[in-house]
Short mmCIF file of C-alpha atoms and ligand atoms in Angstrom, two decimals:
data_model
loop_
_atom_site.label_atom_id
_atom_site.label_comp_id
_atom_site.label_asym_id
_atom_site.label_seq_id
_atom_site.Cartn_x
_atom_site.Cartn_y
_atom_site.Cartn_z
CA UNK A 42 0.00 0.00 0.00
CA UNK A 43 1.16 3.61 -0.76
CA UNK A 44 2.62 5.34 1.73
CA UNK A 45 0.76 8.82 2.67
CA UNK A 46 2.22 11.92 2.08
CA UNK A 47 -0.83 14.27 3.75
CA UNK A 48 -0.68 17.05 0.70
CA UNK A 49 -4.45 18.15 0.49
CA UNK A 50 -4.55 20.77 -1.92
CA UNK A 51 -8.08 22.13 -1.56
CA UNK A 52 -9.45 21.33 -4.22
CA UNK A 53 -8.64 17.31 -2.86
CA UNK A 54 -10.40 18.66 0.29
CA UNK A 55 -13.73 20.26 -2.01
CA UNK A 56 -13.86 17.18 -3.96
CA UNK A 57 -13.53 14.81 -1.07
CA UNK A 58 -16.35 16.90 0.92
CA UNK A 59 -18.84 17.51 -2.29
CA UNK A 60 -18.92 13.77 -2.76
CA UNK A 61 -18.69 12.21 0.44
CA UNK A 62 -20.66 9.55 0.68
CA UNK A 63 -19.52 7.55 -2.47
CA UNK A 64 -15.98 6.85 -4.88
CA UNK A 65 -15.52 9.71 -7.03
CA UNK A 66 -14.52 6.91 -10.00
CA UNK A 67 -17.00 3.89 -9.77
CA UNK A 68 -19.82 5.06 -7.87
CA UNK A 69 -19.19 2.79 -5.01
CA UNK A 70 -21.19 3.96 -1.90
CA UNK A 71 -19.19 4.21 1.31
CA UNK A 72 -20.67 2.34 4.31
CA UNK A 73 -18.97 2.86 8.03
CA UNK A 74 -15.78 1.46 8.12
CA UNK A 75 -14.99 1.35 4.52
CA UNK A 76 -11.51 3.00 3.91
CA UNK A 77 -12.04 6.45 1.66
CA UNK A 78 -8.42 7.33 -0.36
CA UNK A 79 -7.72 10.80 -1.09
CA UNK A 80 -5.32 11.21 -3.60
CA UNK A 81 -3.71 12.30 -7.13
CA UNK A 82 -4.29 10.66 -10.71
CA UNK A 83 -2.06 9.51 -13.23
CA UNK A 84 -2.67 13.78 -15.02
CA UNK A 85 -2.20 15.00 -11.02
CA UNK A 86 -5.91 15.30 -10.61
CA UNK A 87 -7.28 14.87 -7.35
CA UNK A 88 -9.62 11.75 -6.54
CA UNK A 89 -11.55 10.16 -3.63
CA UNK A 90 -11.56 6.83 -4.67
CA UNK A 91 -12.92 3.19 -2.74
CA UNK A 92 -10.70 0.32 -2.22
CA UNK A 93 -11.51 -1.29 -5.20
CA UNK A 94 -10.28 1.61 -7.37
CA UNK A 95 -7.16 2.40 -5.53
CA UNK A 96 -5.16 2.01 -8.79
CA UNK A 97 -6.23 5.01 -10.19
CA UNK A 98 -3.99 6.60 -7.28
CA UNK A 99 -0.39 7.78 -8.31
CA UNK A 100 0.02 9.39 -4.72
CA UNK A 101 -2.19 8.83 -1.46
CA UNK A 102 -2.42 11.85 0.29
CA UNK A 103 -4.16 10.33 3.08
CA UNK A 104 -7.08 7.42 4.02
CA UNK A 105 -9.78 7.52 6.35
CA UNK A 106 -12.11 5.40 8.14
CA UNK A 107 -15.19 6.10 6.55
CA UNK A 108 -18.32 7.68 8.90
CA UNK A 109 -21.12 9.05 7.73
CA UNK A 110 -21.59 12.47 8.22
CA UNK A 111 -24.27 13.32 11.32
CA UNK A 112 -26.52 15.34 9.27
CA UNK A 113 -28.60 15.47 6.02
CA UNK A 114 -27.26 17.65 3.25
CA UNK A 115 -30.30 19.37 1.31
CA UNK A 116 -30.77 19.60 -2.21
CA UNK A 117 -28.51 22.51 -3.86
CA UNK A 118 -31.75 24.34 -4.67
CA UNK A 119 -33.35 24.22 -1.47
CA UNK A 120 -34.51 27.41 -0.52
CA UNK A 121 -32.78 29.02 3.18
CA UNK A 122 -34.39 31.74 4.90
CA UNK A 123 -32.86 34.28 7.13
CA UNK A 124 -35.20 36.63 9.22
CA UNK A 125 -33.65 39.26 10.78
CA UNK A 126 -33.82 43.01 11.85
CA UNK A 127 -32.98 45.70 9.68
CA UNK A 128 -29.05 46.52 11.84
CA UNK A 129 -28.22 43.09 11.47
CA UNK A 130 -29.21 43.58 7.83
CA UNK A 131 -27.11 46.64 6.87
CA UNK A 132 -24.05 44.45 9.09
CA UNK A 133 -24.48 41.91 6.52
CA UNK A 134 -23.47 44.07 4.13
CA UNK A 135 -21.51 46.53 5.48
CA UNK A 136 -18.94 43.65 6.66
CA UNK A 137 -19.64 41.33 3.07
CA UNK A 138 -19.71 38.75 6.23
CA UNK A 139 -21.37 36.00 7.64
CA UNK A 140 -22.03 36.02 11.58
CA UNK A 141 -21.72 32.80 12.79
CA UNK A 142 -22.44 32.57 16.51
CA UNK A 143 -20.49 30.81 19.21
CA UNK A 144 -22.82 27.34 20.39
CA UNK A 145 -22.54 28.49 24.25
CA UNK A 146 -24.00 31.94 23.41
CA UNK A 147 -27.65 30.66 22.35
CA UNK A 148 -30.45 30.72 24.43
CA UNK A 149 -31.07 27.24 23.61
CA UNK A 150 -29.04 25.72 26.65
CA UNK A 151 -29.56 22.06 25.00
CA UNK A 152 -27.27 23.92 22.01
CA UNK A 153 -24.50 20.66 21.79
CA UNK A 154 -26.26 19.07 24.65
CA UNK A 155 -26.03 14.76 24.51
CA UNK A 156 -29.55 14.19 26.30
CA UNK A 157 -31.09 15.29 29.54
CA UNK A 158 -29.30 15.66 32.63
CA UNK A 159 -30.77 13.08 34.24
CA UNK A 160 -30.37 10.33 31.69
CA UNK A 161 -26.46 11.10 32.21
CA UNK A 162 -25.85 7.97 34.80
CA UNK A 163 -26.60 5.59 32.19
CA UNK A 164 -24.34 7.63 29.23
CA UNK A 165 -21.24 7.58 31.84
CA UNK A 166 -21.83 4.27 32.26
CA UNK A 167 -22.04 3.15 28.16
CA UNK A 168 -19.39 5.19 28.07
CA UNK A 169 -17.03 3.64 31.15
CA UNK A 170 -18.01 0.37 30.08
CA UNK A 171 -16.60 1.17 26.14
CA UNK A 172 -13.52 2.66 27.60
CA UNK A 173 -12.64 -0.19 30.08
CA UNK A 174 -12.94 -2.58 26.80
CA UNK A 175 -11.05 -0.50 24.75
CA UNK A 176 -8.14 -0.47 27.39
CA UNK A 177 -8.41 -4.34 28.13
CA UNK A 178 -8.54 -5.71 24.47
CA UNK A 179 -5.57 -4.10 22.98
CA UNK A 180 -4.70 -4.62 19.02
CA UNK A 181 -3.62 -8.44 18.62
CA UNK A 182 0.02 -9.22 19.45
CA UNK A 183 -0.34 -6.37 22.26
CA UNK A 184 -1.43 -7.70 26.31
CA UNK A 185 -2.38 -5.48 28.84
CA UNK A 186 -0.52 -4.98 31.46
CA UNK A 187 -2.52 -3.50 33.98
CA UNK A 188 -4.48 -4.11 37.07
CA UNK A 189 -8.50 -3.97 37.07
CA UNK A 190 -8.57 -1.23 39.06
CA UNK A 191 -5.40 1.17 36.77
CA UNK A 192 -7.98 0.40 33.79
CA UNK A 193 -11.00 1.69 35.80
CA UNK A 194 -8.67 4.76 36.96
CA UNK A 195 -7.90 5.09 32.99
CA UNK A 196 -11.39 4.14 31.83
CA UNK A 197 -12.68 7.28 34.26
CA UNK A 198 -10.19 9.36 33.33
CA UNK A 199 -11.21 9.22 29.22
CA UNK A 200 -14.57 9.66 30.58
CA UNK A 201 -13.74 12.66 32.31
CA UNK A 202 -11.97 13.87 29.26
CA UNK A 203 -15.03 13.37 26.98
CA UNK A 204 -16.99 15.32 29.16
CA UNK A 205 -14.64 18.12 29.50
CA UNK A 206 -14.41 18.10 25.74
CA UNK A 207 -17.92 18.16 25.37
CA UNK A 208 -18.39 21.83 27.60
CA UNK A 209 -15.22 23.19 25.62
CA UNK A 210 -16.39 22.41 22.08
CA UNK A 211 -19.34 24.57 22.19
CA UNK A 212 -16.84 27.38 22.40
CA UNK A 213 -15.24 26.38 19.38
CA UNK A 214 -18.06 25.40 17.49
CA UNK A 215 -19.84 28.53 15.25
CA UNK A 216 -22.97 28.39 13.61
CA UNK A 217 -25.10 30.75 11.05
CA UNK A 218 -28.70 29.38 11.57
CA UNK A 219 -31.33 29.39 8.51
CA UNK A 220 -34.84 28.10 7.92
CA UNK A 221 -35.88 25.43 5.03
CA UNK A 222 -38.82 26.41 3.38
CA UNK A 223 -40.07 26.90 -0.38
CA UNK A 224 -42.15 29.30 1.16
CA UNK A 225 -42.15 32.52 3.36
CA UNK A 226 -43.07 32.01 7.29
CA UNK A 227 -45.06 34.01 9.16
CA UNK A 228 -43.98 32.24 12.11
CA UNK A 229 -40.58 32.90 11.65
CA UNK A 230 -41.31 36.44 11.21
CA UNK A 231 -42.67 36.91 14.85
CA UNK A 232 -39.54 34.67 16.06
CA UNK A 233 -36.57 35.98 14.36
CA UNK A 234 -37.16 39.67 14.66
CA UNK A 235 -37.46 41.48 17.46
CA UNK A 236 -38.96 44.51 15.80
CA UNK A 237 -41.16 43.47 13.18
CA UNK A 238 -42.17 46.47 11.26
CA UNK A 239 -37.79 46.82 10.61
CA UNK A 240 -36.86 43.26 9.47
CA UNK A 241 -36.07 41.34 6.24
CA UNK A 242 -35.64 38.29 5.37
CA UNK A 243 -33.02 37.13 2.92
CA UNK A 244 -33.55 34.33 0.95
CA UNK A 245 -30.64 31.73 -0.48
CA UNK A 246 -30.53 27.98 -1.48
CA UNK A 247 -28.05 25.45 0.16
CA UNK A 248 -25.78 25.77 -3.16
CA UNK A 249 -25.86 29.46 -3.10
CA UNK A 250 -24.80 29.80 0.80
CA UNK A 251 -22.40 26.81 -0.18
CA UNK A 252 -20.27 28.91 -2.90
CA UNK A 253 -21.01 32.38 -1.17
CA UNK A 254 -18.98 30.84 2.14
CA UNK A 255 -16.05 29.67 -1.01
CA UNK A 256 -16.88 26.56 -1.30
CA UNK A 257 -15.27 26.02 1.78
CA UNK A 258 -14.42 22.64 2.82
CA UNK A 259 -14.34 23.38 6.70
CA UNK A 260 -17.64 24.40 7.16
CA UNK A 261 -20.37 21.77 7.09
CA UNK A 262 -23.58 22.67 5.86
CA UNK A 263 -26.85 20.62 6.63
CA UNK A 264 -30.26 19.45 8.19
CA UNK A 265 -31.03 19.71 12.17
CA UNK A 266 -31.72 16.11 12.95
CA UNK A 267 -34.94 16.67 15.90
CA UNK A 268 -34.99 14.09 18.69
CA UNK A 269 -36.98 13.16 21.11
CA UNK A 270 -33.96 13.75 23.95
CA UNK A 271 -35.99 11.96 26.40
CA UNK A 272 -35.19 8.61 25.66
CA UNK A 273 -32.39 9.02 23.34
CA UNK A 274 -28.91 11.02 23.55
CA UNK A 275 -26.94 12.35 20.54
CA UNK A 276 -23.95 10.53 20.01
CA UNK A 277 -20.42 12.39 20.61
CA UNK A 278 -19.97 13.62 17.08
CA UNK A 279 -23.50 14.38 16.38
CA UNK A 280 -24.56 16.82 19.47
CA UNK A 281 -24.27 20.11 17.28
CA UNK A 282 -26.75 18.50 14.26
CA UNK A 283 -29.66 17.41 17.34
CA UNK A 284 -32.16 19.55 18.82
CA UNK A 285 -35.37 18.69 20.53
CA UNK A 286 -38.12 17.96 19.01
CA UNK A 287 -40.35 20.80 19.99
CA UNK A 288 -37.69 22.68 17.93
CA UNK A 289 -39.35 21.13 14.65
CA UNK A 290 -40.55 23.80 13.29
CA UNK A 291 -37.48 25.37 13.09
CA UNK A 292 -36.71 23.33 10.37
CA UNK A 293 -32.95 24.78 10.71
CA UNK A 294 -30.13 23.62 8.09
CA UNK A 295 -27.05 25.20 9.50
CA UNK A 296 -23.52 25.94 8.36
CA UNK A 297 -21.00 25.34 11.38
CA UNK A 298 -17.01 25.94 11.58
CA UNK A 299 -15.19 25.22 14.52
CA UNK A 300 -12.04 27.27 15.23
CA UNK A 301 -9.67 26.41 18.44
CA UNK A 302 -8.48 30.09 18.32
CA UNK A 303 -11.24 32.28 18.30
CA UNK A 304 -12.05 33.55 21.77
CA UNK A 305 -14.72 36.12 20.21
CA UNK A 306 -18.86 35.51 21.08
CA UNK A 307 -18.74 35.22 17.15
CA UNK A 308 -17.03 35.66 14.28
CA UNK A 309 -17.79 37.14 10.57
CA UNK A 310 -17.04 34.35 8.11
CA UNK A 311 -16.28 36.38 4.57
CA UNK A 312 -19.07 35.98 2.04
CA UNK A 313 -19.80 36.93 -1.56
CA UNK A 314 -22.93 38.60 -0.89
CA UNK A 315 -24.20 38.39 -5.20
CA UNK A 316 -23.95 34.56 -4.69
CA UNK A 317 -25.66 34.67 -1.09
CA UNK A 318 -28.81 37.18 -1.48
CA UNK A 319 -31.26 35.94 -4.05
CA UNK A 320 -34.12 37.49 -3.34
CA UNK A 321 -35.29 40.05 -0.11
CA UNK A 322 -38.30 40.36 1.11
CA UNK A 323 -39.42 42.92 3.86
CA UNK A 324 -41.63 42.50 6.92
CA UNK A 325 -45.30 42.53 6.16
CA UNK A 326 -45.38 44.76 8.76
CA UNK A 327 -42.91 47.69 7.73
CA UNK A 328 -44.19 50.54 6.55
CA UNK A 329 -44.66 51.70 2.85
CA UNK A 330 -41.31 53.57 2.52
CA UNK A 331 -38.85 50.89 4.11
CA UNK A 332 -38.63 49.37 1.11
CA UNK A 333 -37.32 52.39 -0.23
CA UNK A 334 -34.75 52.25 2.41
CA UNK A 335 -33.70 48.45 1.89
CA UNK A 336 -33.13 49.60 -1.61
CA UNK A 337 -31.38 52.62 -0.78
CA UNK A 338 -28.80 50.62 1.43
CA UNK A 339 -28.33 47.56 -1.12
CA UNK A 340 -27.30 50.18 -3.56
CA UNK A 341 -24.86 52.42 -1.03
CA UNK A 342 -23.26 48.42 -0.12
CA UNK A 343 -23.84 47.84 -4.38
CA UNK A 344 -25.44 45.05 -3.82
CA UNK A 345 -27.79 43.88 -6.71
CA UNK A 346 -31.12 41.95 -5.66
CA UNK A 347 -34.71 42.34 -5.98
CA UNK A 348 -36.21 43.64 -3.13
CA UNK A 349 -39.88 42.13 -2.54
CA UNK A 350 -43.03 43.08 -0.47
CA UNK A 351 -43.64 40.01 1.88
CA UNK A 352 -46.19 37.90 0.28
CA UNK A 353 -48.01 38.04 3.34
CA UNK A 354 -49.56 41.69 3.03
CA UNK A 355 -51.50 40.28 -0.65
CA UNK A 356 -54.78 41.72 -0.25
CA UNK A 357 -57.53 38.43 -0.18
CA UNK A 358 -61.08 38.65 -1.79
CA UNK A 359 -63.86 36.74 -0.78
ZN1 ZN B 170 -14.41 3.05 -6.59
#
């Protein structure tokens, strides 16, 4: 087998994370476990290829244990939402950023959360079970050396570490929070905006937010997964992509980045706003002229888009 030599250009990385669930070259579909190869072609190319088409590789960059990913990805034309007041509007496009906001800073306090407090006995003790085994049944031609009660010291130990990780990750992890709908919510008019008659809401699709964040690799777009928490946890990798279920009609696809530096509440990701905005619409509630305004300030920012009357204020007949 090749020997790795861990140069991911990033367009290996983009290909690798826009077709991650299957061989770039056959079609295979990867199941957990399966080995992915990332690597270069014969012309230098770069390929995500399955076992079975490994010859295709002239260098492995690197291999991985294939998992699949903890969330659904949405269509590319999906339509994404974004309700929000007028000043968090004109930041949009003053800064040509993206706020994502630090996981601990949400009111939601199950934000990254595993399951309900008091369901956490029976976690530790999945979990300190699983450890102890891991620690006990070492690789063949490996024993282990130590005595029941050094691998329960060890096996607590990891399971302290997990849950320390667990509290510190939702100050690394950043998220930018949309709604999936083909249509405009009234709902999420009342909820996202705290002064209705001064908010917009900006409309995208998964592929637009996808190529206005770059096409960037490192930030994982998809589907809240909603759980009844009660009688189930998330796993360890899958916290940030489960909320509760009487979150449903959130219907939230986010895009998350984690970053071990920033010590910020947020951070503003750089976007291309002419991919992002496809469409605005303004509150059914604003007044006649704040349309006016919304196109006053896309044009000072020279920013292109149709602005639209909420399709909420159509008059009815009867
Ligand atoms: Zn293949």
């Amino acid at each position: 087998m090749q020997q790795m030599t861990n140069r991911l250009t990033t367009e290996l990385r983009r290909l690798s994370f826009e077709n991650h669930d299957h061989c770039v070259s056959c079609g295979h579909p990867f199941r957990e476990g399966d080995t992915s190869h990332l690597g270069y072609g014969y012309d230098d190319s770069p390929l995500y290829v399955c076992d079975g088409c490994i010859n295709k590789l002239k260098e492995t960059a690197i291999r991985h244990y294939f998992s699949p990913r903890p969330y659904d990805v949405p269509e590319p034309s999906s339509k994404l939402w974004r309700y929000m007041d007028f000043t968090k509007y004109v930041s949009l496009l003053s800064s040509r950023g993206l706020y994502f906001t630090r996981t601990d800073c949400f009111e939601d306090t199950f934000e990254g959360a595993k399951g309900f407090k008091k369901n956490k006995a029976k976690w530790d003790s999945y979990y300190f079970e699983f450890f102890r085994s891991a620690i006990k049944n070492l690789p063949e031609g490996y024993k282990c050396e130590l005595s029941d009660s050094e691998v329960d010291e060890q096996a607590q130990k990891l399971l302290s570490d997990l849950e320390a990780g667990g509290k510190a990750h939702k100050k690394r992890t950043f998220v930018s929070c949309w709604h999936e709908s083909e249509h405009e919510s009234e709902a999420m008019w009342r909820l996202y905006s705290n002064f209705l008659a001064n908010a917009v809401a900006v409309r995208t699709s998964y592929q637009s937010l996808y190529v206005s964040l770059g096409r960037d690799p490192s930030i994982n777009i998809g589907r809240i997964k909603y759980i009844d928490l009660k009688k189930n946890y998330a796993g360890v990798n899958d916290a940030f992509w489960r909320k509760r279920e009487s979150f449903e009609h959130e219907r939230e696809v986010r895009a998350l980045l984690l970053d071990f530096e920033c010590q910020d509440l947020g951070k503003i990701v750089p976007c291309a706003l002419e991919f992002l905005i496809e469409e605005v619409f303004v509150s059914p509630k604003a007044p006649p002229w704040f349309a006016r305004l919304v196109n006053d300030v896309n044009e000072k920012y020279g920013v292109a888009v149709k602005v639209s009357p909420s399709e909420l204020v159509e008059d009815p007949f009867f």
